Short mmCIF file of C-alpha atoms in Angstrom, two decimals:
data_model
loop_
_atom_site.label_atom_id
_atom_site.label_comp_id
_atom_site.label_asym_id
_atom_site.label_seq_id
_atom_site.Cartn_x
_atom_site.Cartn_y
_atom_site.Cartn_z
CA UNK X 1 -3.41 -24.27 11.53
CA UNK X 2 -1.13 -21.13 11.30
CA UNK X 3 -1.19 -19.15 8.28
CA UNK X 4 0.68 -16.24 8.76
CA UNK X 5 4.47 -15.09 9.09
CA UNK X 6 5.71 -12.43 10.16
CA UNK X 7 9.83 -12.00 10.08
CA UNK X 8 11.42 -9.03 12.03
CA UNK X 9 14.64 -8.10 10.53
CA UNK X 10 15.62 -5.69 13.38
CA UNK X 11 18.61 -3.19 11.24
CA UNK X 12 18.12 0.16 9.74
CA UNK X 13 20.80 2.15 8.01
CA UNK X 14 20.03 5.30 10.47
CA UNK X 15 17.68 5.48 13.43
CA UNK X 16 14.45 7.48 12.62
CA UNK X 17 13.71 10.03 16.05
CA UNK X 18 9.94 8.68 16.37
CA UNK X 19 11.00 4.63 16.58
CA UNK X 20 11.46 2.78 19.19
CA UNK X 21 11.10 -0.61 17.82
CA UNK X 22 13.74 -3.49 18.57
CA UNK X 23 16.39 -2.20 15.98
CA UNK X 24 20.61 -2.14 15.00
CA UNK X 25 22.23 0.21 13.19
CA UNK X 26 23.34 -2.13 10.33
CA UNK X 27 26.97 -3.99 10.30
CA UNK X 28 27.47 -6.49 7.60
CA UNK X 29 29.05 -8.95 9.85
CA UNK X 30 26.51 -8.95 12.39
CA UNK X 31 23.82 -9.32 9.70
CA UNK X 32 25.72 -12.67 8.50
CA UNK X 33 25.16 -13.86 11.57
CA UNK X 34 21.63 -12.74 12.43
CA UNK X 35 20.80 -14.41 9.14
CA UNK X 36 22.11 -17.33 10.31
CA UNK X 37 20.34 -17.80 13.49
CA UNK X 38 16.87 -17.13 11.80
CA UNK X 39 17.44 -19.60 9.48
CA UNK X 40 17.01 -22.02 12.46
CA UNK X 41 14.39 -20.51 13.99
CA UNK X 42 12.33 -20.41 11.11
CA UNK X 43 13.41 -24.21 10.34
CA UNK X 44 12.47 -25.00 14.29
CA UNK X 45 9.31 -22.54 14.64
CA UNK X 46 7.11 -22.58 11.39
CA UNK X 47 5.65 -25.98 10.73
CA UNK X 48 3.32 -25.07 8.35
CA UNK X 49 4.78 -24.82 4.31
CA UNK X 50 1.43 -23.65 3.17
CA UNK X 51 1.19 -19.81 4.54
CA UNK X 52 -1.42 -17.51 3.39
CA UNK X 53 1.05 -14.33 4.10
CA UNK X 54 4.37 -13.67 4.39
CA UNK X 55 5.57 -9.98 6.09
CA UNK X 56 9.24 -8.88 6.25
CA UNK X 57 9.66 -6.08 8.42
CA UNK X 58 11.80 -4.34 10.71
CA UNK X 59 13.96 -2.12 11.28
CA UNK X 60 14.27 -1.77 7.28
CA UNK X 61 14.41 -5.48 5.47
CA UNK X 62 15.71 -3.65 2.51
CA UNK X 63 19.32 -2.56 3.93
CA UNK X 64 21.08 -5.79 3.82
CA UNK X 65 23.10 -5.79 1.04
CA UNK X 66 22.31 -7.21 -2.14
CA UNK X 67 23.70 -10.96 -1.08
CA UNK X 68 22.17 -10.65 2.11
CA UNK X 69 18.74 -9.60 1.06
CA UNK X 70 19.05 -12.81 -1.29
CA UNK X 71 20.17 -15.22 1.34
CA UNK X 72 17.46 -13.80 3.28
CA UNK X 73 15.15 -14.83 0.59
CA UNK X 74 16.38 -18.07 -0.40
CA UNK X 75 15.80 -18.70 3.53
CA UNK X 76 12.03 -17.83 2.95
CA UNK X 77 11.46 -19.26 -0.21
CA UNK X 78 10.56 -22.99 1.27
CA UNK X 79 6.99 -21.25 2.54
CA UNK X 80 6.23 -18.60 0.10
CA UNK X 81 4.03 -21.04 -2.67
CA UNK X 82 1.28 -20.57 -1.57
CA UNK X 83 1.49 -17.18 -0.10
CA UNK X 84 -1.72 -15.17 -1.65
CA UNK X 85 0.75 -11.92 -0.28
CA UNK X 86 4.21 -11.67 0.49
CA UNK X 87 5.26 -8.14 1.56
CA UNK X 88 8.44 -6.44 2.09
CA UNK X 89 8.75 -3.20 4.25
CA UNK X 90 11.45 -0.80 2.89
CA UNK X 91 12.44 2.99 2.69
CA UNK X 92 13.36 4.78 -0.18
CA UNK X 93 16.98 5.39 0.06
CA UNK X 94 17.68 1.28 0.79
CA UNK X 95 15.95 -0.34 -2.28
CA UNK X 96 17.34 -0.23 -5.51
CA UNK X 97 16.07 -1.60 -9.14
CA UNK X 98 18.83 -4.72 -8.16
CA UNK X 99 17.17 -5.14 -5.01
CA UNK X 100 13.70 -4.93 -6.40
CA UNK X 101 14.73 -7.73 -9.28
CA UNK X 102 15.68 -10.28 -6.47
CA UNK X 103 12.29 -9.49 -4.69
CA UNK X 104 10.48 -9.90 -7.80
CA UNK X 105 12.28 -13.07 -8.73
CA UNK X 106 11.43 -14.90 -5.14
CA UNK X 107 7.95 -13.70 -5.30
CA UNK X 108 7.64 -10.89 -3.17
CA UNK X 109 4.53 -9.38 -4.34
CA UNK X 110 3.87 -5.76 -2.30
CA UNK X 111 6.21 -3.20 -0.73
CA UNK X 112 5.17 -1.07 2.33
CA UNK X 113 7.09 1.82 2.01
CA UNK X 114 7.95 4.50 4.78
CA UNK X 115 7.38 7.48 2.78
CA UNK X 116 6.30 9.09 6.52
CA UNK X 117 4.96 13.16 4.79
CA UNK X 118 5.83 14.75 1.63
CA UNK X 119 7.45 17.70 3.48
CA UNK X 120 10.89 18.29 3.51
CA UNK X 121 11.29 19.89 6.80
CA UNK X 122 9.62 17.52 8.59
CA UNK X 123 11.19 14.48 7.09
CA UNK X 124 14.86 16.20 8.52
CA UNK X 125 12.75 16.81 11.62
CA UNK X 126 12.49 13.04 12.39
CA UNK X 127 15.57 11.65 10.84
CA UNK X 128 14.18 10.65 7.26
CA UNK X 129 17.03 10.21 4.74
CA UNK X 130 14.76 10.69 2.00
CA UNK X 131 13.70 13.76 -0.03
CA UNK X 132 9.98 14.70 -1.03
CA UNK X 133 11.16 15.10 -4.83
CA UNK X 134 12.66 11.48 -4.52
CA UNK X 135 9.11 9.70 -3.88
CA UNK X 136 7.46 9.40 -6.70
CA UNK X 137 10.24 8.66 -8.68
CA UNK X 138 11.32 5.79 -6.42
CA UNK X 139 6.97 4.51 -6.20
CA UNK X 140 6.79 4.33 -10.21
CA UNK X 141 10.42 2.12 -10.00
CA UNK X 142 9.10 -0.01 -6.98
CA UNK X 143 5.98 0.10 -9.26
CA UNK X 144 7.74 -1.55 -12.49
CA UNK X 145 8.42 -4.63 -10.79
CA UNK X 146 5.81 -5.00 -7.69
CA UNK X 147 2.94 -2.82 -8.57
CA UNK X 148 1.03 -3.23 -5.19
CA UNK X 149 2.54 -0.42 -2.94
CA UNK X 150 1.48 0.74 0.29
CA UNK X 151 3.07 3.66 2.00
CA UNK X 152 3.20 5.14 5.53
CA UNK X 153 2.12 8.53 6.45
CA UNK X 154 2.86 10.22 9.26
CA UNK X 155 0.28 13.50 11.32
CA UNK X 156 0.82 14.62 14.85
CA UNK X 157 3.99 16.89 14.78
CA UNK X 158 4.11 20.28 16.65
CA UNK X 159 5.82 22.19 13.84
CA UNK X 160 2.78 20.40 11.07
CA UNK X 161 0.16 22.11 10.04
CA UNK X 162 -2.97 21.19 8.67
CA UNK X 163 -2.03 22.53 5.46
CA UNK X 164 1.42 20.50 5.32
CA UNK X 165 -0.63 17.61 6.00
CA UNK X 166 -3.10 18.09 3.46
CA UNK X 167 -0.60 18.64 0.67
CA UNK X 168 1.13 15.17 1.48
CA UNK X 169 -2.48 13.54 1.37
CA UNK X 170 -2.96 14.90 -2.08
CA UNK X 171 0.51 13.92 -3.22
CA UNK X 172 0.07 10.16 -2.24
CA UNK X 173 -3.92 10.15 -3.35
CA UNK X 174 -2.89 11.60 -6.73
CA UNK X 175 -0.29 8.60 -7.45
CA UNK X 176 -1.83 5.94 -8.92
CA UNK X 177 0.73 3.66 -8.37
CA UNK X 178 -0.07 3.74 -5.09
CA UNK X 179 -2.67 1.58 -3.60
CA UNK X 180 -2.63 1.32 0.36
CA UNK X 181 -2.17 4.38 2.80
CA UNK X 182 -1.82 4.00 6.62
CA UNK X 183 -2.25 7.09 8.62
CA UNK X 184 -0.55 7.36 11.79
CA UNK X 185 -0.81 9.56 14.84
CA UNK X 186 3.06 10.58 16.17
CA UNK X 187 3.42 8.56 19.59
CA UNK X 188 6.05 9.60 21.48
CA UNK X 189 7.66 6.65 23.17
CA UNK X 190 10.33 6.66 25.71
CA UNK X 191 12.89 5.09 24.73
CA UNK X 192 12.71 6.76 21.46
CA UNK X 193 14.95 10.41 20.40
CA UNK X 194 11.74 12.09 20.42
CA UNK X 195 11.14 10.89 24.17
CA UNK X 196 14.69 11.39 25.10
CA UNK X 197 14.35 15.01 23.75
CA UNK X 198 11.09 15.77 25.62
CA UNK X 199 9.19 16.08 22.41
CA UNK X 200 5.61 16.51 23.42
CA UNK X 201 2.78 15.05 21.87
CA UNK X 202 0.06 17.73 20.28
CA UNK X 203 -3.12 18.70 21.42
CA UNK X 204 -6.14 15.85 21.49
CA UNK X 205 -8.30 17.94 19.84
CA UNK X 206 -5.91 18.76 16.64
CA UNK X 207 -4.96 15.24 16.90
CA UNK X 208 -8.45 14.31 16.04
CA UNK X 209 -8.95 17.04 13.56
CA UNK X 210 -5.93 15.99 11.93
CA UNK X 211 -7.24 12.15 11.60
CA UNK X 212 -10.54 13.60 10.70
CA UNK X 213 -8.80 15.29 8.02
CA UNK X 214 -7.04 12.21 7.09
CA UNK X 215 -10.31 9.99 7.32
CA UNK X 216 -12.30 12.31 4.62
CA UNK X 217 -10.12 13.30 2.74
CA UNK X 218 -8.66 9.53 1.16
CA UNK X 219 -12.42 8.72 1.53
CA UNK X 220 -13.14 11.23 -1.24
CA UNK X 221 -10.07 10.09 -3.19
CA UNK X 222 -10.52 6.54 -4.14
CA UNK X 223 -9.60 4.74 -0.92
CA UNK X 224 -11.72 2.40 1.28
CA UNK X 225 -11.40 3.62 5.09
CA UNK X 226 -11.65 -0.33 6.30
CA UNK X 227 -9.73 -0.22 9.42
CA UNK X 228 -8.63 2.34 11.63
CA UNK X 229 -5.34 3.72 10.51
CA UNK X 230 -5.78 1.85 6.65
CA UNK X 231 -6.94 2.55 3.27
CA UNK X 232 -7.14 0.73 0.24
CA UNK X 233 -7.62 1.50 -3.39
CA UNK X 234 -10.61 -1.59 -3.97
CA UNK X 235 -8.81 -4.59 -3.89
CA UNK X 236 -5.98 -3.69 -2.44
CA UNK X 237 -6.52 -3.88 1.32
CA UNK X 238 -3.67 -5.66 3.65
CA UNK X 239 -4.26 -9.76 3.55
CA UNK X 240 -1.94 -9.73 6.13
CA UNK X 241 -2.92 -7.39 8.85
CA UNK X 242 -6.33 -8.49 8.43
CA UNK X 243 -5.13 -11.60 10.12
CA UNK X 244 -4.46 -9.72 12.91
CA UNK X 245 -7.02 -7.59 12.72
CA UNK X 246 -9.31 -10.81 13.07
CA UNK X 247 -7.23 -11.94 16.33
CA UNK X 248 -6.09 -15.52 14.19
CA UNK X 249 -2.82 -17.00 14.99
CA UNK X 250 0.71 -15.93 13.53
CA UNK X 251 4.16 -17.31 13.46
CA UNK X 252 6.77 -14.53 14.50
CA UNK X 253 10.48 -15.03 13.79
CA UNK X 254 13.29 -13.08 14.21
CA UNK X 255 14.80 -10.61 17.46
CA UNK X 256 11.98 -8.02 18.37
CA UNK X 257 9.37 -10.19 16.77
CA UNK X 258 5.47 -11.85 18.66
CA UNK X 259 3.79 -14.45 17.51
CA UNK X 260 0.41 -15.80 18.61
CA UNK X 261 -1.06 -19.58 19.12
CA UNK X 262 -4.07 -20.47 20.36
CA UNK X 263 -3.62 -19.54 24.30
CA UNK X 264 -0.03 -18.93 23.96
CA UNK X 265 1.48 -15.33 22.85
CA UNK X 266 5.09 -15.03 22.75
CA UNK X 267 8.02 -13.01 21.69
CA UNK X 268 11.49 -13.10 20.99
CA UNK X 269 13.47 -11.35 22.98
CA UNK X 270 16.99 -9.98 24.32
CA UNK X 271 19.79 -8.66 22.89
CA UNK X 272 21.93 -8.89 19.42
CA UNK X 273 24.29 -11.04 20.81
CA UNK X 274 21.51 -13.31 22.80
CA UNK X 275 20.13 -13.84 19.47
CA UNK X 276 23.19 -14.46 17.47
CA UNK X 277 24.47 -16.99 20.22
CA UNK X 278 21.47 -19.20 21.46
CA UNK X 279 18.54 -17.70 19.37
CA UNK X 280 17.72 -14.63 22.35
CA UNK X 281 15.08 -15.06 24.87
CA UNK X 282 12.07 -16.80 24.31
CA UNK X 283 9.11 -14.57 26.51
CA UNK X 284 5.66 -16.40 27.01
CA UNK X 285 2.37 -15.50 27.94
CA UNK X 286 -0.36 -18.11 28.85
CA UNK X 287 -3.78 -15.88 27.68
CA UNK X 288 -7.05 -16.25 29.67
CA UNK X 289 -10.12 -17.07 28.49
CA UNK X 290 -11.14 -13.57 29.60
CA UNK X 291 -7.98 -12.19 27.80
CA UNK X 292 -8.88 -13.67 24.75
CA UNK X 293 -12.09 -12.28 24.47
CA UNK X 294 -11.27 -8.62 25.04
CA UNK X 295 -8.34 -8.81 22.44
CA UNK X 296 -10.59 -10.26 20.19
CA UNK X 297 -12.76 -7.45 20.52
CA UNK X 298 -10.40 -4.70 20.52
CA UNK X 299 -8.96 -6.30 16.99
CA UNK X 300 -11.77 -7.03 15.19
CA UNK X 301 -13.68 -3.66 16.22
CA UNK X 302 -10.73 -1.91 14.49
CA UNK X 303 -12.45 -2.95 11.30
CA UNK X 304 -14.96 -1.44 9.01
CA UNK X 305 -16.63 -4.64 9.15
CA UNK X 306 -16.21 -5.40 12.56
CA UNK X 307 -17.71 -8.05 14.55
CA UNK X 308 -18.71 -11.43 12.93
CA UNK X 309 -21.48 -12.85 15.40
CA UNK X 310 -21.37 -16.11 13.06
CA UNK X 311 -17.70 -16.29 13.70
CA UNK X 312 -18.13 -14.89 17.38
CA UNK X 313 -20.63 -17.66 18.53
CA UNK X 314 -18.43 -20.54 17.01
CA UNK X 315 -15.11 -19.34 18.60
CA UNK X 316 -17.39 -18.51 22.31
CA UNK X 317 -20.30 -20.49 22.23
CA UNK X 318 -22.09 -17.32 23.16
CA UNK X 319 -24.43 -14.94 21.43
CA UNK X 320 -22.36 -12.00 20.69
CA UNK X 321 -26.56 -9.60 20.46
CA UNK X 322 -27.22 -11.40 23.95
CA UNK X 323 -23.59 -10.94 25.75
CA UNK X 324 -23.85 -7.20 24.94
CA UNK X 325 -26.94 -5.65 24.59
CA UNK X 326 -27.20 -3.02 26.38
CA UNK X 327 -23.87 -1.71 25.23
CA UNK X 328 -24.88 -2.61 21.58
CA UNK X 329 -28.09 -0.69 22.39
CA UNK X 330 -26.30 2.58 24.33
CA UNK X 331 -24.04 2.77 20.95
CA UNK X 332 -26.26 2.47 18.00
CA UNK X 333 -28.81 4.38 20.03
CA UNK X 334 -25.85 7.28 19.83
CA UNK X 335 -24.68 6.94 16.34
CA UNK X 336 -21.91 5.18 17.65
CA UNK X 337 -22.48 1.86 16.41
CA UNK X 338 -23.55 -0.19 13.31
CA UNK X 339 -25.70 -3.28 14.25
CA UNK X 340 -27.27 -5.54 11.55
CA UNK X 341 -28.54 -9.36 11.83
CA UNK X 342 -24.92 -10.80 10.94
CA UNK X 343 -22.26 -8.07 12.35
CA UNK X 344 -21.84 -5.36 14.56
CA UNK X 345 -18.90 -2.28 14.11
CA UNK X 346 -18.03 0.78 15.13
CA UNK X 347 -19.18 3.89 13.26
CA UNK X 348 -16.83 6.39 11.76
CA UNK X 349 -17.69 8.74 14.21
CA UNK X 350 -17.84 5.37 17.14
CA UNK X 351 -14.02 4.59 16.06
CA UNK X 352 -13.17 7.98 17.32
CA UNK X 353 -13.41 6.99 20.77
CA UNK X 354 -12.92 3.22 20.38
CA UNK X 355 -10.87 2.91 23.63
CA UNK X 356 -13.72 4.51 25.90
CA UNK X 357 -16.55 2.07 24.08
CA UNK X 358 -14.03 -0.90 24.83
CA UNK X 359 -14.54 0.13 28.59
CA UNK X 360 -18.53 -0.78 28.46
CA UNK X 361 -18.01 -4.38 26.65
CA UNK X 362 -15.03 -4.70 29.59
CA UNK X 363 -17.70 -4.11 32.20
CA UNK X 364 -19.83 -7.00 30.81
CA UNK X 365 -17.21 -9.00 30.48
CA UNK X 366 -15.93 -8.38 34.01
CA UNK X 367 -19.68 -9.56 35.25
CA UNK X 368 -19.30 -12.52 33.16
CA UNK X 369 -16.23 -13.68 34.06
CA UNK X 370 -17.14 -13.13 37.83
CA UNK X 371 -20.15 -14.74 37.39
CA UNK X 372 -18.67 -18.19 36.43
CA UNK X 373 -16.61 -18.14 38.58
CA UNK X 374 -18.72 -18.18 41.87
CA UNK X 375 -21.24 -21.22 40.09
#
């Protein structure tokens, strides 16, 4: 059974340089209309009434208008009872203590909020509408009403030093309002301003001091490292993106959004008007047996605690120590790898280079795969 919803509410009051996500610059009419559509899509797609998590992202949920944003929620509320988290992404300059009361009252319980770096300059530099002085100001509002805030931070710029980054991890560490960080190395995409501009990404090396950096610092400030990019005050770590995290199934809804079940990984695509009209353009992908175990690897060794082999043998009928032991072996043998009698993960300093350890577990898997196929 699915457990999990994820709603992509693709308009943003101004287009940030770095994003190249599936997003409209916002128009109250078309909005009406969106709404409209996902209302029967959600009706048509999510079967299940008793979801775990609920997240509303985007684009930026949080500039509707205030009867939108309530329509939007009285659309929601149906599924939302049992919902251990139900999280709204916003930024500063869209949510307002009206906003937040609606949110509050339909049982939204966390904001993620794209507070991006504490620096002036480089908030301009990527299109932020925000100022640093406005942040914790608008975290201790947010905070009044839903007290479990996560925010987005942003390293990897060319004009960003180390010391500009360090200043906005003490900022956001020394708030205790909030609870959740996610550090994120700038990716230029194409399709982006930033790509379009021939912005070019920084140095690997500086890129990995500067997540280093990151890493150690909100380690020594009260915040669990427990997956790649996320930390967490104890407590406080994302219900929701662990679900992905541990490759389970997830309703998506909404233009620009994926969803996931069993075999079956789709997405909604197309354009505004697609949508509006006949609900967009419904993109499937059949996933392979083979498929389905490298994701599941690549997701769960994300994680602090990594691989379940409990969980591992009852989803493959395989023995996760026998599949892979001579990678398991090469890895812990290098301090790149933590092995123990019920899970295996990547060290701190193994989750550095996560993509080039996923190339020895491919190999095996390759073998495998071969393997059964010539009995």
């Amino acid at each position: 059974m699915i457990n999990a919803l994820y709603i992509h509410i693709p308009f943003c009051e101004n287009i940030c340089y770095y994003c190249d996500f599936k997003r409209s610059v916002y128009n109250q009419e078309v909005v009406d209309a969106f709404l409209s559509q996902l209302e029967k899509e959600i009706t048509a797609r999510v079967q299940n009434k008793m979801l775990h998590t609920i997240y509303i992202g985007g684009g930026t949920p949080t500039c509707l208008h205030e009867a939108q944003l309530e329509r939007l929620l009285h659309i929601v509320e149906p599924y939302t009872h049992t919902a251990a988290e139900y999280t709204m992404e916003s930024n500063l300059e869209s949510i307002s203590e009206a906003k937040l009361e609606l949110m509050q009252a339909h049982g939204v319980n966390r904001i993620s909020l794209g507070v991006q770096s504490y620096n002036d300059d480089l908030l301009m530099y990527m299109n932020r509408k925000h100022k640093a002085a406005d942040i914790d100001s608008t975290i201790a509002t947010i905070a009044s009403y839903i007290p479990n805030i996560s925010i987005d931070l942003i390293y990897g710029f060319e004009n960003q030093s180390k010391e500009i980054w360090l200043d906005s991890l003490e900022k956001a560490t020394s708030n205790p309002n909030v609870k959740h960080i996610s550090i994120y190395s700038l990716t230029i995409e194409d399709n982006s301003v930033f790509g379009k501009r021939g912005v070019k990404p920084i140095d690997s090396d500086l890129e990995a001091d500067m997540y280093i950096l990151g890493r150690e610092y909100l380690k020594t400030h009260g915040f669990e490292h427990y997956e790649i990019a996320n930390y967490a005050r104890a407590g406080y770590e994302s219900k929701h993106n662990q679900v992905y995290w541990a490759y389970e199934d997830f309703y998506g809804v909404g233009l620009g959004a994926s969803g996931k079940d069993g075999h079956l990984r789709y997405a909604i695509t197309g354009t505004m008007d697609t949508y509006i009209n006949d609900g967009g353009t419904l993109f499937e992908e059949h996933l392979s047996d083979k498929d389905i175990l490298i994701e599941y690897l690549m997701m769960n060794l994300r994680t602090k605690k990594g691989i379940d082999k409990v969980k591992f043998k009852e989803i493959f009928h395989r023995s996760f120590d026998d599949l892979f032991d001579d990678a398991i072996e090469r890895l812990v043998l290098y301090h790149q790898a933590i092995q123990s009698p019920t899970h295996f993960a990547m060290s701190e300093e193994g989750m550095l280079l996560l993509h080039t350890h996923l190339v020895q577990f491919m190999e095996v898997i390759d073998i495998i795969m071969e393997d059964e196929q010539d009995v």
